[in-house]
């Protein structure tokens, strides 16, 4: 009897090319992307079009797109297993975006928390793209009929909109889109700022010591951890409410060593915070060193990066255009 292999579920995830990725990006997303390749059919996107909602320096955006691609490859994205591409290289995203904008309600888009937050942050540039980019995000997902989308807490609202619009389209024109579900990884908790552990780690922070960049060198990483804000208690114990700084460091140490919070507390019992901070810095540096070496090697090979993105765009376009053709027919656009 012939054995049938179960079809892998499809995952789509994207990251903006906004400069070097932080340790938070690595733990929360990129590190897990490499692991997902074994169990899922993965599409990974450098979301360069989304970056345009904020005014960009063109040469910088091009350089950062190249750097983001190199870092994803260095961190374990395997193009034999996954499709890696730049969003702007697949025109079907923006073509479907218009159709979805016409099937999204003004009220739905105006309720998006990130629209409100980003409008407040950039009051001099509240542009149309900022308002409609959740529809582009829905297009990113629905064009590939992705089953799952890895989401952080700040993206659940956008995923819900994608489901709402897909459902509305399916009901109006006949079933077309897969309704995507959120995929939350078991590990990779939200990593907080090293100088203010009540805030998420972000490279937009004015204080350079608050975040670790993936391409920081070993000395910089250890130095930043040595300066991490803790408390005056002197006891290494996991307690996010009363000891947010130490708990954040324990979460990071747990990711790279696999040790439980109890094991970490026992390991550093009576040794004080200084020892612990150095140990966290060293395990992080040990993990990032080989990735950085590979990143530098890939970044120096422009032809390899260009070829990777070209092949990725071709494979992604093949899938995307299939969906777009169906959508265009269903909404009544004349086909030639």
Tab-separated table of C-alpha atoms in Angstrom:
chain	number	residue	atom	x	y	z
A	1	UNK	CA	0.000	0.000	0.000
A	2	UNK	CA	1.376	3.413	-0.977
A	3	UNK	CA	2.277	5.686	1.905
A	4	UNK	CA	0.993	9.241	1.754
A	5	UNK	CA	3.035	11.932	3.436
A	6	UNK	CA	1.048	14.630	5.164
A	7	UNK	CA	1.329	18.027	3.495
A	8	UNK	CA	3.339	20.499	5.564
A	9	UNK	CA	1.528	23.625	6.741
A	10	UNK	CA	2.735	26.861	5.177
A	11	UNK	CA	4.203	29.651	7.337
A	12	UNK	CA	4.905	33.212	6.231
A	13	UNK	CA	6.949	35.660	8.264
A	14	UNK	CA	8.589	38.979	7.478
A	15	UNK	CA	10.976	41.436	9.053
A	16	UNK	CA	11.674	45.043	8.111
A	17	UNK	CA	15.210	45.980	6.990
A	18	UNK	CA	15.572	48.648	9.661
A	19	UNK	CA	19.284	48.187	10.360
A	20	UNK	CA	21.013	45.538	12.440
A	21	UNK	CA	18.654	43.182	14.264
A	22	UNK	CA	18.597	43.188	18.061
A	23	UNK	CA	19.019	40.259	20.422
A	24	UNK	CA	15.248	40.590	20.959
A	25	UNK	CA	14.619	40.087	17.203
A	26	UNK	CA	16.944	37.083	17.241
A	27	UNK	CA	15.403	35.353	20.260
A	28	UNK	CA	11.798	36.268	19.475
A	29	UNK	CA	11.810	35.571	15.738
A	30	UNK	CA	14.925	34.833	13.674
A	31	UNK	CA	16.276	32.018	15.854
A	32	UNK	CA	12.940	30.237	15.630
A	33	UNK	CA	12.640	30.757	11.856
A	34	UNK	CA	15.562	28.405	11.297
A	35	UNK	CA	13.938	25.759	13.532
A	36	UNK	CA	10.557	25.984	11.777
A	37	UNK	CA	12.078	24.877	8.455
A	38	UNK	CA	12.023	21.192	9.447
A	39	UNK	CA	8.305	21.068	10.182
A	40	UNK	CA	6.750	23.663	7.888
A	41	UNK	CA	6.853	25.015	4.360
A	42	UNK	CA	8.374	28.427	5.106
A	43	UNK	CA	8.373	31.735	3.243
A	44	UNK	CA	10.559	34.456	4.752
A	45	UNK	CA	10.308	38.017	3.543
A	46	UNK	CA	12.440	41.135	3.924
A	47	UNK	CA	9.574	43.625	4.221
A	48	UNK	CA	11.116	46.577	2.397
A	49	UNK	CA	7.762	48.017	1.236
A	50	UNK	CA	6.517	48.255	4.824
A	51	UNK	CA	9.625	50.279	5.671
A	52	UNK	CA	8.413	53.062	3.336
A	53	UNK	CA	5.713	54.258	5.754
A	54	UNK	CA	8.632	56.171	7.325
A	55	UNK	CA	10.738	58.374	5.019
A	56	UNK	CA	13.875	56.421	4.059
A	57	UNK	CA	17.286	57.394	2.685
A	58	UNK	CA	17.224	55.327	-0.558
A	59	UNK	CA	20.868	54.181	-0.455
A	60	UNK	CA	20.479	53.174	3.216
A	61	UNK	CA	17.320	51.155	2.530
A	62	UNK	CA	19.063	49.262	-0.285
A	63	UNK	CA	22.063	48.547	1.954
A	64	UNK	CA	19.872	47.416	4.851
A	65	UNK	CA	17.860	45.080	2.598
A	66	UNK	CA	21.123	43.427	1.580
A	67	UNK	CA	22.300	43.288	5.231
A	68	UNK	CA	19.000	41.803	6.431
A	69	UNK	CA	19.218	39.092	3.762
A	70	UNK	CA	22.812	38.274	4.763
A	71	UNK	CA	21.899	38.096	8.464
A	72	UNK	CA	18.910	35.799	7.848
A	73	UNK	CA	21.115	33.466	5.798
A	74	UNK	CA	23.836	33.569	8.476
A	75	UNK	CA	21.279	32.800	11.192
A	76	UNK	CA	20.261	29.563	9.511
A	77	UNK	CA	17.649	30.257	6.840
A	78	UNK	CA	18.336	27.545	4.268
A	79	UNK	CA	17.164	28.415	0.749
A	80	UNK	CA	16.967	24.699	-0.099
A	81	UNK	CA	14.317	24.388	2.612
A	82	UNK	CA	12.632	27.814	2.542
A	83	UNK	CA	11.823	30.660	0.166
A	84	UNK	CA	13.661	33.869	1.104
A	85	UNK	CA	12.759	37.009	-0.839
A	86	UNK	CA	12.359	40.790	-0.726
A	87	UNK	CA	8.738	41.955	-0.631
A	88	UNK	CA	9.180	44.533	-3.404
A	89	UNK	CA	10.486	41.834	-5.778
A	90	UNK	CA	7.039	40.181	-5.859
A	91	UNK	CA	4.609	42.721	-7.420
A	92	UNK	CA	1.583	40.527	-6.596
A	93	UNK	CA	1.755	41.788	-2.971
A	94	UNK	CA	0.884	45.346	-3.967
A	95	UNK	CA	-1.583	44.181	-6.639
A	96	UNK	CA	-3.553	42.176	-4.080
A	97	UNK	CA	-3.193	45.027	-1.585
A	98	UNK	CA	-5.475	47.245	-3.704
A	99	UNK	CA	-8.167	44.552	-3.890
A	100	UNK	CA	-7.983	44.055	-0.115
A	101	UNK	CA	-8.089	47.816	0.539
A	102	UNK	CA	-11.355	47.821	-1.396
A	103	UNK	CA	-12.620	45.038	0.881
A	104	UNK	CA	-11.473	46.644	4.152
A	105	UNK	CA	-13.603	49.115	6.060
A	106	UNK	CA	-12.300	52.562	6.971
A	107	UNK	CA	-13.337	51.978	10.594
A	108	UNK	CA	-11.387	48.700	10.752
A	109	UNK	CA	-8.180	50.366	9.581
A	110	UNK	CA	-8.599	53.426	11.824
A	111	UNK	CA	-8.908	51.196	14.905
A	112	UNK	CA	-5.445	49.670	14.427
A	113	UNK	CA	-3.361	50.377	17.544
A	114	UNK	CA	-0.106	50.610	15.587
A	115	UNK	CA	-1.624	53.278	13.298
A	116	UNK	CA	-2.446	55.363	16.365
A	117	UNK	CA	0.986	54.764	17.930
A	118	UNK	CA	2.971	55.495	14.773
A	119	UNK	CA	0.863	58.573	13.969
A	120	UNK	CA	1.719	59.921	17.415
A	121	UNK	CA	5.409	59.081	16.886
A	122	UNK	CA	5.616	60.686	13.416
A	123	UNK	CA	2.955	63.471	13.507
A	124	UNK	CA	4.627	65.228	10.560
A	125	UNK	CA	4.187	62.169	8.292
A	126	UNK	CA	0.798	60.498	8.896
A	127	UNK	CA	0.627	59.167	5.336
A	128	UNK	CA	-1.854	56.929	3.512
A	129	UNK	CA	0.564	54.015	3.579
A	130	UNK	CA	0.663	54.118	7.379
A	131	UNK	CA	-3.129	53.875	7.372
A	132	UNK	CA	-3.479	51.073	4.808
A	133	UNK	CA	-0.395	49.000	5.604
A	134	UNK	CA	-2.434	46.406	7.565
A	135	UNK	CA	-4.128	45.652	4.215
A	136	UNK	CA	-0.679	45.158	2.650
A	137	UNK	CA	0.209	42.905	5.567
A	138	UNK	CA	-2.977	40.930	4.890
A	139	UNK	CA	-1.944	40.704	1.218
A	140	UNK	CA	1.511	39.403	2.246
A	141	UNK	CA	-0.172	36.537	4.103
A	142	UNK	CA	-3.183	35.786	1.907
A	143	UNK	CA	-1.344	35.859	-1.439
A	144	UNK	CA	0.421	32.634	-0.343
A	145	UNK	CA	-2.594	31.141	1.465
A	146	UNK	CA	-0.376	30.826	4.534
A	147	UNK	CA	-1.797	28.553	7.236
A	148	UNK	CA	0.235	30.118	10.026
A	149	UNK	CA	1.893	33.435	10.818
A	150	UNK	CA	4.341	33.804	13.737
A	151	UNK	CA	2.992	36.781	15.663
A	152	UNK	CA	4.053	38.842	18.617
A	153	UNK	CA	1.476	40.547	20.804
A	154	UNK	CA	1.710	43.759	18.768
A	155	UNK	CA	0.722	41.962	15.531
A	156	UNK	CA	-2.354	39.979	16.636
A	157	UNK	CA	-4.677	42.826	15.622
A	158	UNK	CA	-3.261	42.815	12.069
A	159	UNK	CA	-3.670	39.053	11.790
A	160	UNK	CA	-7.288	39.400	12.935
A	161	UNK	CA	-7.866	41.985	10.192
A	162	UNK	CA	-6.365	39.591	7.604
A	163	UNK	CA	-8.805	36.894	8.748
A	164	UNK	CA	-11.750	39.321	8.662
A	165	UNK	CA	-10.958	40.550	5.138
A	166	UNK	CA	-10.288	37.004	3.866
A	167	UNK	CA	-13.600	35.859	5.290
A	168	UNK	CA	-15.436	38.818	3.747
A	169	UNK	CA	-13.878	38.123	0.330
A	170	UNK	CA	-14.608	34.378	0.549
A	171	UNK	CA	-18.260	35.073	1.392
A	172	UNK	CA	-18.658	37.645	-1.380
A	173	UNK	CA	-16.854	35.830	-4.207
A	174	UNK	CA	-16.602	32.112	-3.179
A	175	UNK	CA	-13.835	30.448	-1.119
A	176	UNK	CA	-10.448	31.817	-2.206
A	177	UNK	CA	-8.233	32.510	0.785
A	178	UNK	CA	-7.032	30.295	3.636
A	179	UNK	CA	-7.866	31.885	6.994
A	180	UNK	CA	-4.452	32.178	8.698
A	181	UNK	CA	-3.849	31.328	12.339
A	182	UNK	CA	-1.261	32.877	14.624
A	183	UNK	CA	1.734	30.742	15.541
A	184	UNK	CA	3.283	31.441	18.917
A	185	UNK	CA	6.639	29.780	19.541
A	186	UNK	CA	7.061	28.032	22.888
A	187	UNK	CA	10.399	29.678	23.587
A	188	UNK	CA	11.703	33.139	22.933
A	189	UNK	CA	9.900	35.311	25.447
A	190	UNK	CA	9.818	39.049	24.888
A	191	UNK	CA	13.288	40.427	25.632
A	192	UNK	CA	13.333	43.648	27.592
A	193	UNK	CA	15.636	46.671	27.591
A	194	UNK	CA	18.845	46.238	29.596
A	195	UNK	CA	18.563	49.762	31.038
A	196	UNK	CA	14.780	49.794	31.616
A	197	UNK	CA	13.467	46.234	31.992
A	198	UNK	CA	9.849	47.444	31.955
A	199	UNK	CA	10.216	48.276	28.219
A	200	UNK	CA	10.776	45.973	25.240
A	201	UNK	CA	14.345	45.914	23.854
A	202	UNK	CA	14.483	48.311	20.903
A	203	UNK	CA	17.307	49.855	18.921
A	204	UNK	CA	15.318	53.103	18.668
A	205	UNK	CA	16.194	53.624	22.353
A	206	UNK	CA	18.477	56.636	22.853
A	207	UNK	CA	20.664	54.696	25.281
A	208	UNK	CA	23.022	52.382	23.325
A	209	UNK	CA	23.463	50.209	26.436
A	210	UNK	CA	19.777	49.241	26.451
A	211	UNK	CA	20.013	46.852	23.503
A	212	UNK	CA	22.333	44.204	22.061
A	213	UNK	CA	22.755	44.178	18.283
A	214	UNK	CA	23.395	40.877	16.541
A	215	UNK	CA	26.588	42.268	15.041
A	216	UNK	CA	27.952	43.770	18.283
A	217	UNK	CA	31.418	42.356	19.046
A	218	UNK	CA	32.125	40.204	22.116
A	219	UNK	CA	33.577	43.029	24.243
A	220	UNK	CA	30.601	45.295	23.514
A	221	UNK	CA	28.105	42.528	24.372
A	222	UNK	CA	29.774	41.692	27.707
A	223	UNK	CA	30.172	45.395	28.567
A	224	UNK	CA	26.476	46.101	27.917
A	225	UNK	CA	25.413	43.170	30.090
A	226	UNK	CA	27.740	44.323	32.885
A	227	UNK	CA	25.845	47.647	32.859
A	228	UNK	CA	22.391	46.021	32.854
A	229	UNK	CA	19.988	47.445	35.445
A	230	UNK	CA	19.083	44.964	38.202
A	231	UNK	CA	17.986	45.686	41.803
A	232	UNK	CA	19.471	45.939	45.311
A	233	UNK	CA	18.154	42.584	46.545
A	234	UNK	CA	21.286	40.631	45.531
A	235	UNK	CA	19.397	37.345	45.010
A	236	UNK	CA	19.094	35.674	41.602
A	237	UNK	CA	15.453	34.638	41.441
A	238	UNK	CA	12.871	34.682	38.641
A	239	UNK	CA	10.174	37.195	39.559
A	240	UNK	CA	9.116	39.447	36.666
A	241	UNK	CA	6.998	41.701	38.855
A	242	UNK	CA	9.479	42.488	41.623
A	243	UNK	CA	12.764	41.686	39.846
A	244	UNK	CA	12.231	42.581	36.139
A	245	UNK	CA	15.937	43.191	35.392
A	246	UNK	CA	17.211	39.892	36.820
A	247	UNK	CA	14.225	38.006	35.349
A	248	UNK	CA	15.044	39.403	31.897
A	249	UNK	CA	18.688	38.275	32.220
A	250	UNK	CA	17.526	34.843	33.406
A	251	UNK	CA	15.215	34.557	30.373
A	252	UNK	CA	18.143	35.310	28.047
A	253	UNK	CA	20.438	32.838	29.852
A	254	UNK	CA	17.678	30.196	29.708
A	255	UNK	CA	17.360	30.563	25.898
A	256	UNK	CA	21.074	30.001	25.263
A	257	UNK	CA	21.798	27.334	27.914
A	258	UNK	CA	18.481	25.472	28.087
A	259	UNK	CA	18.705	25.623	31.900
A	260	UNK	CA	15.478	26.124	33.845
A	261	UNK	CA	14.955	29.170	36.073
A	262	UNK	CA	15.486	26.978	39.168
A	263	UNK	CA	18.732	25.582	37.750
A	264	UNK	CA	19.977	29.107	36.952
A	265	UNK	CA	19.104	30.298	40.473
A	266	UNK	CA	20.982	27.305	41.949
A	267	UNK	CA	24.012	27.817	39.671
A	268	UNK	CA	24.480	31.427	40.803
A	269	UNK	CA	23.329	31.028	44.402
A	270	UNK	CA	25.497	33.286	46.565
A	271	UNK	CA	27.647	34.454	43.636
A	272	UNK	CA	26.134	37.908	43.181
A	273	UNK	CA	24.928	39.860	40.189
A	274	UNK	CA	28.329	40.797	38.724
A	275	UNK	CA	29.240	37.154	38.039
A	276	UNK	CA	25.819	36.442	36.602
A	277	UNK	CA	25.870	39.435	34.219
A	278	UNK	CA	29.252	38.397	32.814
A	279	UNK	CA	28.040	34.807	32.360
A	280	UNK	CA	24.954	35.987	30.440
A	281	UNK	CA	27.109	38.251	28.255
A	282	UNK	CA	29.486	35.391	27.458
A	283	UNK	CA	26.799	32.844	26.460
A	284	UNK	CA	25.192	35.457	24.203
A	285	UNK	CA	28.572	36.337	22.626
A	286	UNK	CA	29.340	32.611	22.149
A	287	UNK	CA	26.055	32.160	20.280
A	288	UNK	CA	26.379	35.280	18.110
A	289	UNK	CA	30.116	34.982	17.240
A	290	UNK	CA	29.733	32.244	14.562
A	291	UNK	CA	26.631	33.957	13.115
A	292	UNK	CA	28.565	37.227	12.787
A	293	UNK	CA	31.512	35.520	11.109
A	294	UNK	CA	29.138	33.935	8.573
A	295	UNK	CA	27.282	37.259	8.139
A	296	UNK	CA	30.505	39.115	7.225
A	297	UNK	CA	31.380	36.407	4.708
A	298	UNK	CA	27.932	36.487	3.045
A	299	UNK	CA	27.709	40.294	3.054
A	300	UNK	CA	30.959	40.500	1.092
A	301	UNK	CA	29.458	38.352	-1.689
A	302	UNK	CA	26.954	40.645	-3.429
A	303	UNK	CA	26.461	38.224	-6.342
A	304	UNK	CA	25.404	35.474	-3.927
A	305	UNK	CA	22.900	37.755	-2.145
A	306	UNK	CA	21.471	39.016	-5.458
A	307	UNK	CA	21.127	35.496	-6.806
A	308	UNK	CA	19.466	34.300	-3.590
A	309	UNK	CA	16.901	37.111	-3.740
A	310	UNK	CA	16.319	36.600	-7.461
A	311	UNK	CA	15.626	32.876	-7.047
A	312	UNK	CA	13.476	33.541	-3.976
A	313	UNK	CA	11.410	36.143	-5.857
A	314	UNK	CA	10.861	33.730	-8.756
A	315	UNK	CA	9.621	30.946	-6.460
A	316	UNK	CA	7.458	33.328	-4.395
A	317	UNK	CA	6.005	34.942	-7.544
A	318	UNK	CA	5.003	31.561	-8.935
A	319	UNK	CA	2.858	30.914	-5.847
A	320	UNK	CA	1.604	34.490	-5.527
A	321	UNK	CA	0.580	34.915	-9.172
A	322	UNK	CA	-1.543	31.770	-8.999
A	323	UNK	CA	-3.620	33.351	-6.208
A	324	UNK	CA	-3.705	36.781	-7.862
A	325	UNK	CA	-5.061	35.371	-11.145
A	326	UNK	CA	-7.956	33.718	-9.274
A	327	UNK	CA	-8.687	36.924	-7.336
A	328	UNK	CA	-8.660	39.109	-10.472
A	329	UNK	CA	-11.104	36.767	-12.208
A	330	UNK	CA	-13.413	36.627	-9.214
A	331	UNK	CA	-13.675	40.408	-8.778
A	332	UNK	CA	-14.467	40.808	-12.474
A	333	UNK	CA	-11.253	42.226	-13.922
A	334	UNK	CA	-11.115	41.497	-17.650
A	335	UNK	CA	-8.432	38.889	-18.434
A	336	UNK	CA	-6.442	38.794	-21.693
